[in-house]
XYZ file of C-alpha atoms in Angstrom:
605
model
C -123.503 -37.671 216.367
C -120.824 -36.715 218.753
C -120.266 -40.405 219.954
C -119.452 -40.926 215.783
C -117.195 -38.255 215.629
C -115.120 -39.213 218.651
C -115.065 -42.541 217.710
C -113.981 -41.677 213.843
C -111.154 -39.280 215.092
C -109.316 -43.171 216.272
C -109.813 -44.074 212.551
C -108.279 -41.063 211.236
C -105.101 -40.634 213.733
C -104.756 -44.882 212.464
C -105.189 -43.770 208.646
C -107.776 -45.967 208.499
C -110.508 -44.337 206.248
C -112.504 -45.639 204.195
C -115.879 -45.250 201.585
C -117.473 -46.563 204.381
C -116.617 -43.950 206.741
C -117.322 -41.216 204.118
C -121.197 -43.001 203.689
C -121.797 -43.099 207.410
C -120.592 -38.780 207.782
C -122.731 -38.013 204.488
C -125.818 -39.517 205.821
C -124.939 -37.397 209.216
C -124.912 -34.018 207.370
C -128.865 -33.527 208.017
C -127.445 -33.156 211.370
C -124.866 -31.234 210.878
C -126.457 -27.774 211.734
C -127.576 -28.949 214.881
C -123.800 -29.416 215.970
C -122.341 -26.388 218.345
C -119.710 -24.457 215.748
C -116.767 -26.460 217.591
C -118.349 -29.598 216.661
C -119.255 -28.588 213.448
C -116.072 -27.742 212.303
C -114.700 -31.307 213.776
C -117.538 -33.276 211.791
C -116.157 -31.375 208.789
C -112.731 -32.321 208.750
C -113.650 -35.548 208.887
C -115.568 -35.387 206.151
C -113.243 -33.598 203.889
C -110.692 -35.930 205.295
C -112.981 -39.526 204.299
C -114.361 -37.856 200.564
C -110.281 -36.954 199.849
C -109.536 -40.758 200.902
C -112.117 -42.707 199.108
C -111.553 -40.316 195.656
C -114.959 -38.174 196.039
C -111.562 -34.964 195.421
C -113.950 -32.098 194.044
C -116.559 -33.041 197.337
C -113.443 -32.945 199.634
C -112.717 -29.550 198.142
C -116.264 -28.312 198.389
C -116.325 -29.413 202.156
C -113.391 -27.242 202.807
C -114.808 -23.974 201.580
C -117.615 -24.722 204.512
C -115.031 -25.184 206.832
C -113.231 -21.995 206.240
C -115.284 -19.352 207.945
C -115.624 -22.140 210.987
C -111.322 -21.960 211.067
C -111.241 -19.953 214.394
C -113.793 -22.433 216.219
C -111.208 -25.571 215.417
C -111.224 -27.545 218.652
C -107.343 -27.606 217.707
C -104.504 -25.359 215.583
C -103.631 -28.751 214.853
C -107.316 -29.942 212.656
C -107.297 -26.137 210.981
C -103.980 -27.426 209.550
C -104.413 -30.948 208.535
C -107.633 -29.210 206.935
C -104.958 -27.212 204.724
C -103.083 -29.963 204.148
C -106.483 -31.832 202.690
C -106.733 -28.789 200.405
C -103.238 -29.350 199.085
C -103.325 -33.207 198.578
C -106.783 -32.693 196.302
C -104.988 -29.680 194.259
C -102.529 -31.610 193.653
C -104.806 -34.591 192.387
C -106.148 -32.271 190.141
C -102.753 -31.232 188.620
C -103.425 -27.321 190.318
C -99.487 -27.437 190.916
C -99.161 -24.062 191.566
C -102.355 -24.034 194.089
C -100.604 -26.638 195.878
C -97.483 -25.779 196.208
C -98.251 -22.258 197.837
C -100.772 -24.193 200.389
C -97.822 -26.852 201.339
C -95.362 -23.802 201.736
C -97.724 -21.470 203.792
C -98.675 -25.273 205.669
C -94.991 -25.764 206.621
C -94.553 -21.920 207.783
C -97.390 -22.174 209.998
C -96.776 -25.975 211.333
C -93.272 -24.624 212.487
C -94.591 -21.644 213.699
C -97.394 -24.139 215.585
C -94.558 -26.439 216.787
C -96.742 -29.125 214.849
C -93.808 -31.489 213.485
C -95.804 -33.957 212.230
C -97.247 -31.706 210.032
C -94.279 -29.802 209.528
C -92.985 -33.170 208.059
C -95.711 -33.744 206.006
C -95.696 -30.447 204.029
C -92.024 -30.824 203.244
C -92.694 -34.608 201.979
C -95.815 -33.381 199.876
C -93.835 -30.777 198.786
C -91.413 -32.908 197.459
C -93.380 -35.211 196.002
C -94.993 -32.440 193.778
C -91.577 -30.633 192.789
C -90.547 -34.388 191.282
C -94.101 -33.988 189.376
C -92.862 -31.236 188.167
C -89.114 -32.290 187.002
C -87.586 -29.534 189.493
C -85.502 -32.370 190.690
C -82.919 -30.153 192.902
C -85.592 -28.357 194.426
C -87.378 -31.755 195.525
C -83.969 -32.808 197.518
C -84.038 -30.029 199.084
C -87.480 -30.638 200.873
C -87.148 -34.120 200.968
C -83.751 -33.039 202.823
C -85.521 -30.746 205.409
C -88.361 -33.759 206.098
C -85.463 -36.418 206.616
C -84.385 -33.937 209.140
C -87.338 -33.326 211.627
C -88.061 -37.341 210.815
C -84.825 -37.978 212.243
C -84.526 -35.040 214.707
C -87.906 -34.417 216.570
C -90.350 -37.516 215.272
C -88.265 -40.927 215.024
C -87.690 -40.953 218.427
C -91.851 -40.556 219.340
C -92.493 -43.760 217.146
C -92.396 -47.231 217.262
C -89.728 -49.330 216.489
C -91.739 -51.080 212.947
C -92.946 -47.596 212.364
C -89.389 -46.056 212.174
C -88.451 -48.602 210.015
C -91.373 -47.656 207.589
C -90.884 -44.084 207.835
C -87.692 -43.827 206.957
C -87.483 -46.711 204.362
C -90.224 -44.113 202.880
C -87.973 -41.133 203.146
C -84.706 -43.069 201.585
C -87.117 -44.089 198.866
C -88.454 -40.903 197.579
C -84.857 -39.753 197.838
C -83.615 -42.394 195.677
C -86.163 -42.049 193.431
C -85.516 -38.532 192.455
C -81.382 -39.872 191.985
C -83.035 -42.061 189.389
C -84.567 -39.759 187.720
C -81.843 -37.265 187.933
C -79.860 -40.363 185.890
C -77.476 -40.699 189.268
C -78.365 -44.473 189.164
C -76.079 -45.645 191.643
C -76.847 -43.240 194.581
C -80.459 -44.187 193.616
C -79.384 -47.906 193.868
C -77.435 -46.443 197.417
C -80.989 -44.948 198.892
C -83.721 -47.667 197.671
C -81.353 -50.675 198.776
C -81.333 -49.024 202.009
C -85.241 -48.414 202.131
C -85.698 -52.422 200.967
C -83.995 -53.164 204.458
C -85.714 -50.542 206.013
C -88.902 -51.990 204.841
C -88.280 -55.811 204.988
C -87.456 -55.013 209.040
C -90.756 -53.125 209.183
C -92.303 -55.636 207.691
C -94.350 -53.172 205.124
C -94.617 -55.720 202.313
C -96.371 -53.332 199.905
C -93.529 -51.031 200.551
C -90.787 -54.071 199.404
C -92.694 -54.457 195.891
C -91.982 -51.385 195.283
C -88.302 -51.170 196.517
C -87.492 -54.384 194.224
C -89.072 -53.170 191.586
C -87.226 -49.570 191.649
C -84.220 -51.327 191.956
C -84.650 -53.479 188.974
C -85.103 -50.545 186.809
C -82.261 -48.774 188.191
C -79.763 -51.554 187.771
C -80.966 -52.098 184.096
C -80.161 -48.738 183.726
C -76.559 -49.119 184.386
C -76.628 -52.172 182.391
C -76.222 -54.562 185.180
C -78.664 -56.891 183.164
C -78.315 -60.057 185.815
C -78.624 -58.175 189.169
C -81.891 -56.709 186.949
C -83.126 -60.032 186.007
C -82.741 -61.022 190.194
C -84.623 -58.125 191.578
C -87.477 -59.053 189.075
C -87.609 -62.163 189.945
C -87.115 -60.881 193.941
C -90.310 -58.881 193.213
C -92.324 -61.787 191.391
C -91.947 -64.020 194.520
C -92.615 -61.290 196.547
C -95.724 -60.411 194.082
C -97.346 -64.321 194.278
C -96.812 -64.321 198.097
C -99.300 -64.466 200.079
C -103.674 -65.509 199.945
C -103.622 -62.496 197.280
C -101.127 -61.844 194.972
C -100.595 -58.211 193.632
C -101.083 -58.499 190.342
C -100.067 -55.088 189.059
C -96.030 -56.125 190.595
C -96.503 -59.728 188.917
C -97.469 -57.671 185.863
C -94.272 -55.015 186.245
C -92.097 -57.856 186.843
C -93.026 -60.094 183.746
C -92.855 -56.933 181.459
C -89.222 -55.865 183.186
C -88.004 -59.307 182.592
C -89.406 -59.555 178.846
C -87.125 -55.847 178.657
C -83.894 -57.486 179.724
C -84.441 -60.739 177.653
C -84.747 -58.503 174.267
C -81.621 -56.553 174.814
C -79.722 -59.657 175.204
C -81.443 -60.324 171.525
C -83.134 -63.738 173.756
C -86.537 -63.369 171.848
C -88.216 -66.901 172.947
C -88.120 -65.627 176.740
C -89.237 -62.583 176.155
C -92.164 -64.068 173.979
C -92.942 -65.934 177.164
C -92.567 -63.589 179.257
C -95.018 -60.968 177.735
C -97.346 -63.535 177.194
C -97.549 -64.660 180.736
C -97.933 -60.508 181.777
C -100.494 -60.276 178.391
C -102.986 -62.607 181.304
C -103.356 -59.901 183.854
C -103.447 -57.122 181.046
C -107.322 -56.393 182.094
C -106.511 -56.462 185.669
C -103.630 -54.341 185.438
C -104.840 -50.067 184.770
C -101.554 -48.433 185.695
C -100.234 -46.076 182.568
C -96.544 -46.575 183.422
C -96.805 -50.114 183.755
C -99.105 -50.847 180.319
C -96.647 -48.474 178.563
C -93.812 -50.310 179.402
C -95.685 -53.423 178.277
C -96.451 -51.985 174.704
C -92.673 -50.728 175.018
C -91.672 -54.069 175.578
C -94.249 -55.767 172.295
C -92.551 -53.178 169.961
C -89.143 -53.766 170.849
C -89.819 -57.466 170.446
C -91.531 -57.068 166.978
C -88.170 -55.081 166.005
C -85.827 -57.806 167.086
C -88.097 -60.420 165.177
C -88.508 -58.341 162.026
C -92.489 -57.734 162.270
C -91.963 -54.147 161.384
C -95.804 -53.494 161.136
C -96.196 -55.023 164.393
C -93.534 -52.582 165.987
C -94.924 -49.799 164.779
C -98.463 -50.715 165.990
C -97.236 -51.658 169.479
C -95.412 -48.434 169.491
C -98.383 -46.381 168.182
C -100.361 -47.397 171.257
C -97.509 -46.747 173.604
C -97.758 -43.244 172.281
C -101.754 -43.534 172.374
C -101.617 -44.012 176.346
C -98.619 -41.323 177.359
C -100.256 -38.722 175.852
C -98.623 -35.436 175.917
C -96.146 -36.632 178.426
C -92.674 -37.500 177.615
C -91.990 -39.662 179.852
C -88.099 -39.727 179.391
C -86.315 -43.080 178.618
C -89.558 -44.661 177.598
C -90.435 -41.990 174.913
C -86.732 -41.997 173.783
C -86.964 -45.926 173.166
C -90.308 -45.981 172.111
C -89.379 -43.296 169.161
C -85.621 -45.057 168.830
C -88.136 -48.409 167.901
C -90.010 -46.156 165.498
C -87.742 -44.614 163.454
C -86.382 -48.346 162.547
C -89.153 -49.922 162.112
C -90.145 -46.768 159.820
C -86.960 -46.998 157.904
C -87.510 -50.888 157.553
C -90.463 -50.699 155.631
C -89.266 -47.659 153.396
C -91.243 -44.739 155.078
C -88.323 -42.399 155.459
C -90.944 -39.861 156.265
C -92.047 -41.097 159.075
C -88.784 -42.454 160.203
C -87.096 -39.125 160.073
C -89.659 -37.718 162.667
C -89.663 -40.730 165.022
C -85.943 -39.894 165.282
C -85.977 -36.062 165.627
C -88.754 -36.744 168.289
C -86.357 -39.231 169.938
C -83.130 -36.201 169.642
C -85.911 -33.542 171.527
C -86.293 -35.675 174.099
C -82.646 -36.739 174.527
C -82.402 -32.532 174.678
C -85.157 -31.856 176.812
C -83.151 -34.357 179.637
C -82.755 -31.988 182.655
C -79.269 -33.501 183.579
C -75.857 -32.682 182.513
C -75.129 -36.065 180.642
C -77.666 -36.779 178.793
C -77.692 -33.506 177.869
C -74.450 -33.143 176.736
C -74.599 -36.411 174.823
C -77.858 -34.995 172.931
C -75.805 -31.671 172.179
C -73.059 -34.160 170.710
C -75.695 -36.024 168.180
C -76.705 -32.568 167.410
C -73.609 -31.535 166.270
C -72.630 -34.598 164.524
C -75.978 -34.427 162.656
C -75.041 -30.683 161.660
C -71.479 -31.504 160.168
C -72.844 -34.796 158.135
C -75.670 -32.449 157.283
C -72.999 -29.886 155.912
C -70.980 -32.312 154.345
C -73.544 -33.940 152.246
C -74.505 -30.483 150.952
C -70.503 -29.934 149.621
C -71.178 -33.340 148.136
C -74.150 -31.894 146.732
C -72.909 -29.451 144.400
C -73.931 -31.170 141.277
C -77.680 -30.577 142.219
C -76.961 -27.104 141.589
C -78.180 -27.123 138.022
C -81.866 -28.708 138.914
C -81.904 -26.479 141.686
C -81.761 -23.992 139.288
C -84.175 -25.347 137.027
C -86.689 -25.303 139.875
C -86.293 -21.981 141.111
C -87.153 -21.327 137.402
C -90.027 -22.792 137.422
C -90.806 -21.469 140.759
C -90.141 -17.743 139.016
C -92.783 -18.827 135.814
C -95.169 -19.766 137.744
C -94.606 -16.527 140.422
C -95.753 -14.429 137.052
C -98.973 -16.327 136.588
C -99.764 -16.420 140.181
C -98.588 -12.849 141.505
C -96.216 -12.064 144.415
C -98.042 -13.543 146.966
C -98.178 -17.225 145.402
C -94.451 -17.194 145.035
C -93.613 -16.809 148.521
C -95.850 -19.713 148.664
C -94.109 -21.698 145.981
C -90.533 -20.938 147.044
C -91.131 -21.982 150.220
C -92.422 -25.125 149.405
C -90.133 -25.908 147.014
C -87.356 -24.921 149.743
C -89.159 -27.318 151.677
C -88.794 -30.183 149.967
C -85.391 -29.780 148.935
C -84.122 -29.797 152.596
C -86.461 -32.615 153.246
C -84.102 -34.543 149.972
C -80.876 -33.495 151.784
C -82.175 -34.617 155.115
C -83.559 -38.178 153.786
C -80.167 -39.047 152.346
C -78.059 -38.018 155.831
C -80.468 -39.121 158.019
C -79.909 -42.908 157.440
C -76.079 -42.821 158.070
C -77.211 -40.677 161.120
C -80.016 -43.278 162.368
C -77.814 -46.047 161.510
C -75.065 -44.123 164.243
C -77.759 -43.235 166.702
C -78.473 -47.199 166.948
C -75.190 -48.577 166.899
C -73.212 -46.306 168.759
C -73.049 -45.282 172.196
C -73.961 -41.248 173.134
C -71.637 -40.545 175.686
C -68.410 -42.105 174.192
C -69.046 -42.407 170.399
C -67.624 -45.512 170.067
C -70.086 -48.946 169.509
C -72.782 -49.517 172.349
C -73.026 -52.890 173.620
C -75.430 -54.108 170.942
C -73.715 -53.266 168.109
C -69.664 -54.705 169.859
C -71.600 -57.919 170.527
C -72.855 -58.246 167.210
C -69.732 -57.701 165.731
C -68.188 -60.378 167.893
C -71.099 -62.533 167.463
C -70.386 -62.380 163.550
C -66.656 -63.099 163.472
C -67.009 -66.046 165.798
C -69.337 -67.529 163.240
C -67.080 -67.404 160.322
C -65.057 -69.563 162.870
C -61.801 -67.577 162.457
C -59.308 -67.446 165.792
C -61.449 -64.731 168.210
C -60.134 -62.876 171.772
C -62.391 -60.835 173.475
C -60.600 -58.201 176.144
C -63.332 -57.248 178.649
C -62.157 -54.230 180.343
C -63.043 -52.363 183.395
C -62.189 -49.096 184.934
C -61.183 -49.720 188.995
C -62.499 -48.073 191.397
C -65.057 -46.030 189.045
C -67.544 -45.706 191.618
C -65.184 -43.820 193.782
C -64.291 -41.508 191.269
C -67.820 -40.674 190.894
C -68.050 -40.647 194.586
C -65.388 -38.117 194.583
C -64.645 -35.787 191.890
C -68.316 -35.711 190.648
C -70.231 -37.584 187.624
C -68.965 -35.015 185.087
C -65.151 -35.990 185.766
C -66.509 -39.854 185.698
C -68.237 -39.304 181.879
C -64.689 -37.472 181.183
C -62.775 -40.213 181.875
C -65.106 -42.435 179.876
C -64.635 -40.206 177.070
C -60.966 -40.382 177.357
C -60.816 -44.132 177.874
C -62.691 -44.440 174.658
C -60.138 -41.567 172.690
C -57.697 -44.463 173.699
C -58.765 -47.374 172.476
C -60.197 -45.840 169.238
C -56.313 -44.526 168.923
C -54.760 -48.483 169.092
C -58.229 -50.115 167.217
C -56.072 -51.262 164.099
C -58.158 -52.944 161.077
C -60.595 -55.748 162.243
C -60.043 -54.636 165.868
C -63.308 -53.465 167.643
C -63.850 -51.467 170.741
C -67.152 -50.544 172.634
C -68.746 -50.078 175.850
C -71.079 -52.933 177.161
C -72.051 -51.272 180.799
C -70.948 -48.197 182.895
C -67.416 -49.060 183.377
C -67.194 -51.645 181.033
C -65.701 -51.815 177.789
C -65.136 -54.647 175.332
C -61.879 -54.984 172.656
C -63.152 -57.850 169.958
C -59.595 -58.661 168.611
C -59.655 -61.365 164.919
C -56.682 -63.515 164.133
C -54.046 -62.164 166.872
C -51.821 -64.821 168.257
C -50.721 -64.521 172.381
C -48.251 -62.418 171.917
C -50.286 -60.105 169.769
C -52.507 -60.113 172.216
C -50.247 -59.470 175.328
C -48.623 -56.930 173.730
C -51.823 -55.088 173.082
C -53.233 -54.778 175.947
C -49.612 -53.686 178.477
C -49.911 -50.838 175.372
C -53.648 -49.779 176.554
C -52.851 -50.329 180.256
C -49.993 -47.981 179.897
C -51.893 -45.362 178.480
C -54.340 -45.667 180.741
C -51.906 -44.890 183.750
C -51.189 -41.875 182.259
C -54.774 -40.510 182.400
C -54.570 -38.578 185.560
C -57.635 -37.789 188.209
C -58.216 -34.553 189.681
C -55.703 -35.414 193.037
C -52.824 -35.885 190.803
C -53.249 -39.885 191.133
C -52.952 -42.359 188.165
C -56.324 -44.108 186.223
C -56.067 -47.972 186.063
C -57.850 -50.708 184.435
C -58.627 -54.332 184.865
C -58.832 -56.714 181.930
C -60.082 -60.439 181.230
C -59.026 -62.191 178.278
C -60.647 -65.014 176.855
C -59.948 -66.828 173.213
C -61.535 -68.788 170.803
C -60.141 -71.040 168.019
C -63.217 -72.180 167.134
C -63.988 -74.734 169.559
C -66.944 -72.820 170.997
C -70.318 -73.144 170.176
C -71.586 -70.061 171.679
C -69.568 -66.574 171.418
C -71.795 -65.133 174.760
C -70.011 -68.354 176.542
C -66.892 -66.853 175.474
C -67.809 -63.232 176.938
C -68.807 -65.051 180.086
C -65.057 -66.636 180.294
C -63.631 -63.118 179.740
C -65.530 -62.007 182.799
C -64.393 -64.657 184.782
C -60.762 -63.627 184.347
C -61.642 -59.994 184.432
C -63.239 -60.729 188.264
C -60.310 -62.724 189.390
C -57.969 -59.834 187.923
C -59.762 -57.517 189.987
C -60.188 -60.137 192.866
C -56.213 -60.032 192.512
C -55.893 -56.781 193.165
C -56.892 -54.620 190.125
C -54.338 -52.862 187.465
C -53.442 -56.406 185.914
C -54.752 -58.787 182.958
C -55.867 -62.372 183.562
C -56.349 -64.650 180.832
C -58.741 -67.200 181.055
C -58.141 -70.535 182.529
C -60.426 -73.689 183.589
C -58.602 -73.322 187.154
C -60.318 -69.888 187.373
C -63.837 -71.331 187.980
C -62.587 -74.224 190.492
């Protein structure tokens, strides 16, 4: 029995436990008693340790409560605290947040206290982890922030080279992770590209899956749709590689893929592409990753008009999340919804899908997304208010009702008619909400939060349908320079203000026919009909000089960069025409920003 213990202690320093380890302790425990107290409280930690690892959580749990009176007789300080640490890892498998957190915060007093770093490091890490569960996002930093610091400080230099790597491509993960889901996208970008080298040098393949895919979804996020599509397709090599391939990354990848393919309105790949994931659907029991996938069948149905289907694909996204959120998933799956709902003529239903999608947009912890929710809100409010001036001449059935409402109050007593004028109440908000909630739908599609001018959807489909009536086309692709350091420097609220005022612009010199919207962070797009060169030229020195005189915080002066391509109607393809728009608008930044490039075949030589 002793010789086992020993000889188990190697496994668990190596993390490498097992079921098979927890079998060969439970069929010791006959000779447990037998054990001197020392031993006994060894044999115990090792057991709580190997029923925590292989899943047995409540049996891990049980174990420790035996273990608690033995606490003194620990052959180390250091086993009585990885024993506490046990007991916080399986209350927080069990969703006992609050149990957990006060055993990882007493943990990390003691380890200090202990001069047990390891541990120390640990507690913070767990900490963190279960702060993020919990959407306390600041709070999180801060104790991933203390663990980066005895990593670096006191434990890094104790380690092996491939095990530094791994440790802190770990620690720049979680960090960027919690910048994603604080919707800072590019310092999450910032902290998991720096974990996927971290991780690639360690050589912790399981680690890289996980990197690529993180980065795919952050880069979507900021609508950076082809260095998306290349970290999915990063993590499907990466996924195949190898005697066994991971099935639940293929899965992600296929499914993240299929995402980008329907917002570029590409239905045939995305088809594909779901179909290919649909193969390893049994395989594959991660609730994220099969709610993205039903995410994914509902948005396609929507694109291809299967309204029944969207709603059913949608229905069993919902059926799987639960009473979780879940964020930007809920939001889309409800945005999906409420069209496919007002599709097929259940305005009902529609209206709800879309008030559930404006909670969530309210319920976002962060600043922008927050203040873009307050700003549907308000708009919803004043149409609201405006439709009821235009409303006036329901005044007389109103009337009529609450007549009825008062007849039927004699027959029924007082009690009934509180009832009746309730209901009747009721429904005629419900009337006055149907009627303003399509415009408002109709906006909360088509038009970007932040901004309020056209999101990239709706600017490309104008585009796409004045180039086919074939009439003369240019398409002004602008971007904001150096954005990133403005971000970097004055803060992400002074980044959405310029935004904002960018877009005041441009709405300000959008003259009839001329359209204006945002297609990615920094990016916006002017779709100008039927202008001639000079036209053109002349338009856009008049928005570069009002851009210069935005100012930033520092006193210094905005500028932009624009691309110009044009169209008489010798294209076949209007997205070929975006993509010679970019081309100049990279080779006017290339040229040293604050300058517009029009498009030339000598651009791509």
């Amino acid at each position: 029995m002793t010789e086992l213990i020993e000889r188990l202690e190697v496994r668990r320093l190596q993390m490498n436990f097992d079921a098979d380890v927890r079998i060969q302790l439970e069929s010791k425990l006959s000779e447990y008693p037998q054990l001197q107290p020392a031993r006994q409280a060894h044999y115990l930690v090792l057991l709580q340790d190997a029923q925590l690892r292989s899943g047995e959580i409540k049996k891990s749990l049980h174990t420790r409560e035996k273990l608690k009176p033995l606490e003194q007789l620990f052959p180390s300080k250091h086993l009585s605290l990885y024993s506490l640490m046990l007991e916080g890892i399986a209350r927080a498998y069990l969703n006992q947040t609050s149990e957990a957190q006060k055993i990882y915060e007493n943990l990390a007093v003691k380890a200090k206290k202990e001069g047990d770093y390891l541990l120390y490091f640990h507690s913070r890490l767990s900490l963190g982890d279960l702060l993020t569960g919990l959407r306390d996002f600041s709070q999180a930093l801060l104790q991933y922030s203390e663990a980066q610091k005895v990593l670096t400080e006191t434990l890094l230099p104790t380690l092996e080279e491939k095990e530094r790597y791994s440790k802190e491509g770990e620690m720049n993960y979680r960090i960027g992770y919690v910048y994603g889901r604080m919707l800072r996208h590019e310092e999450a970008i910032d902290f998991i590209g720096e974990a996927l080298r971290l991780d690639t040098l360690a050589g912790n393949q399981r680690n890289v899956r996980f990197d690529l895919f993180r980065l795919a979804e952050e880069n979507r996020q900021l609508g950076k749709t082809d260095e998306a599509k290349a970290y999915y397709n990063k993590l499907l090599l990466a996924a195949l590689a190898g005697p066994h391939p991971d099935v639940y990354r293929v899965f992600a990848a296929k499914v993240g893929l299929a995402r980008l393919y329907i917002e570029e309105d590409d239905s045939q790949q995305a088809a594909l592409s779901l179909d290919e994931a649909s193969d390893h659907m049994k395989e594959v029991e991660n609730r994220p990753l099969l709610m993205r996938y039903h995410l994914a069948r509902a948005q396609l149905a929507l694109l291809q008009g299967r309204h029944d289907d969207a709603v059913k694909a949608a229905s069993l996204f919902i059926d799987i999340a639960g009473t979780e959120q879940w964020d930007d998933l809920g939001i889309a799956v409800y945005e999906v919804l409420g069209a496919a709902y007002e599709a097929l003529g259940q305005y009902t239903e529609s209206l709800s899908s879309f008030q559930k999608m404006h909670e969530l947009y309210r319920k976002r912890s962060d600043y922008a997304r927050l203040m873009a929710a307050e700003v549907e809100r308000t708009r919803f409010d004043f149409e609201r208010r405006e439709l009821e001036l235009k409303s006036l001449s329901r005044d007389k059935r109103i009337a009529e009702l609450k007549l009825q409402s008062a007849e039927v109050s004699a027959e029924l007593g007082r009690e009934r008619l509180v009832t009746a004028v309730l209901l009747i109440a009721s429904l005629l908000l419900l009337i006055l909400i149907l009627v303003s909630g399509r415009r408002r739908f109709k906006r909360l599609a088509e038009y970007d939060a932040l901004t309020g001018v056209k999101n990239r959807r709706a600017i490309l489909g104008y585009g796409e349908k004045v180039f086919r009536s074939r009439e003369s086309l240019a398409t002004l692709l602008v971007d904001i320079d150096f954005f990133k350091r403005i971000n970097d420097n004055f803060g992400h609220a002074c980044g959405d203000e310029i935004l904002c005022a960018v877009a005041k612009i441009a709405r300000g010199l959008c003259e009839q026919n001329v359209e204006f919207g945002r297609v990615g962070g920094e990016e916006f797009l002017f779709i100008l009909p039927r202008k001639d060169s000079n036209e053109i030229g002349t338009f856009s020195e008049m928005f570069m000089d009002k851009i210069r005189q935005l100012k930033l915080p520092d006193g210094s002066s905005l500028s932009c960069s624009i691309g110009i391509s044009q169209s008489n109607g010798e294209l076949s393809d209007f997205m070929g025409l975006i993509e010679k728009a970019d081309i100049a608008l990279y080779s006017a930044k290339r040229s040293g920003r604050d300058r517009v490039v029009y498009y030339s075949s000598d651009l791509e030589a």
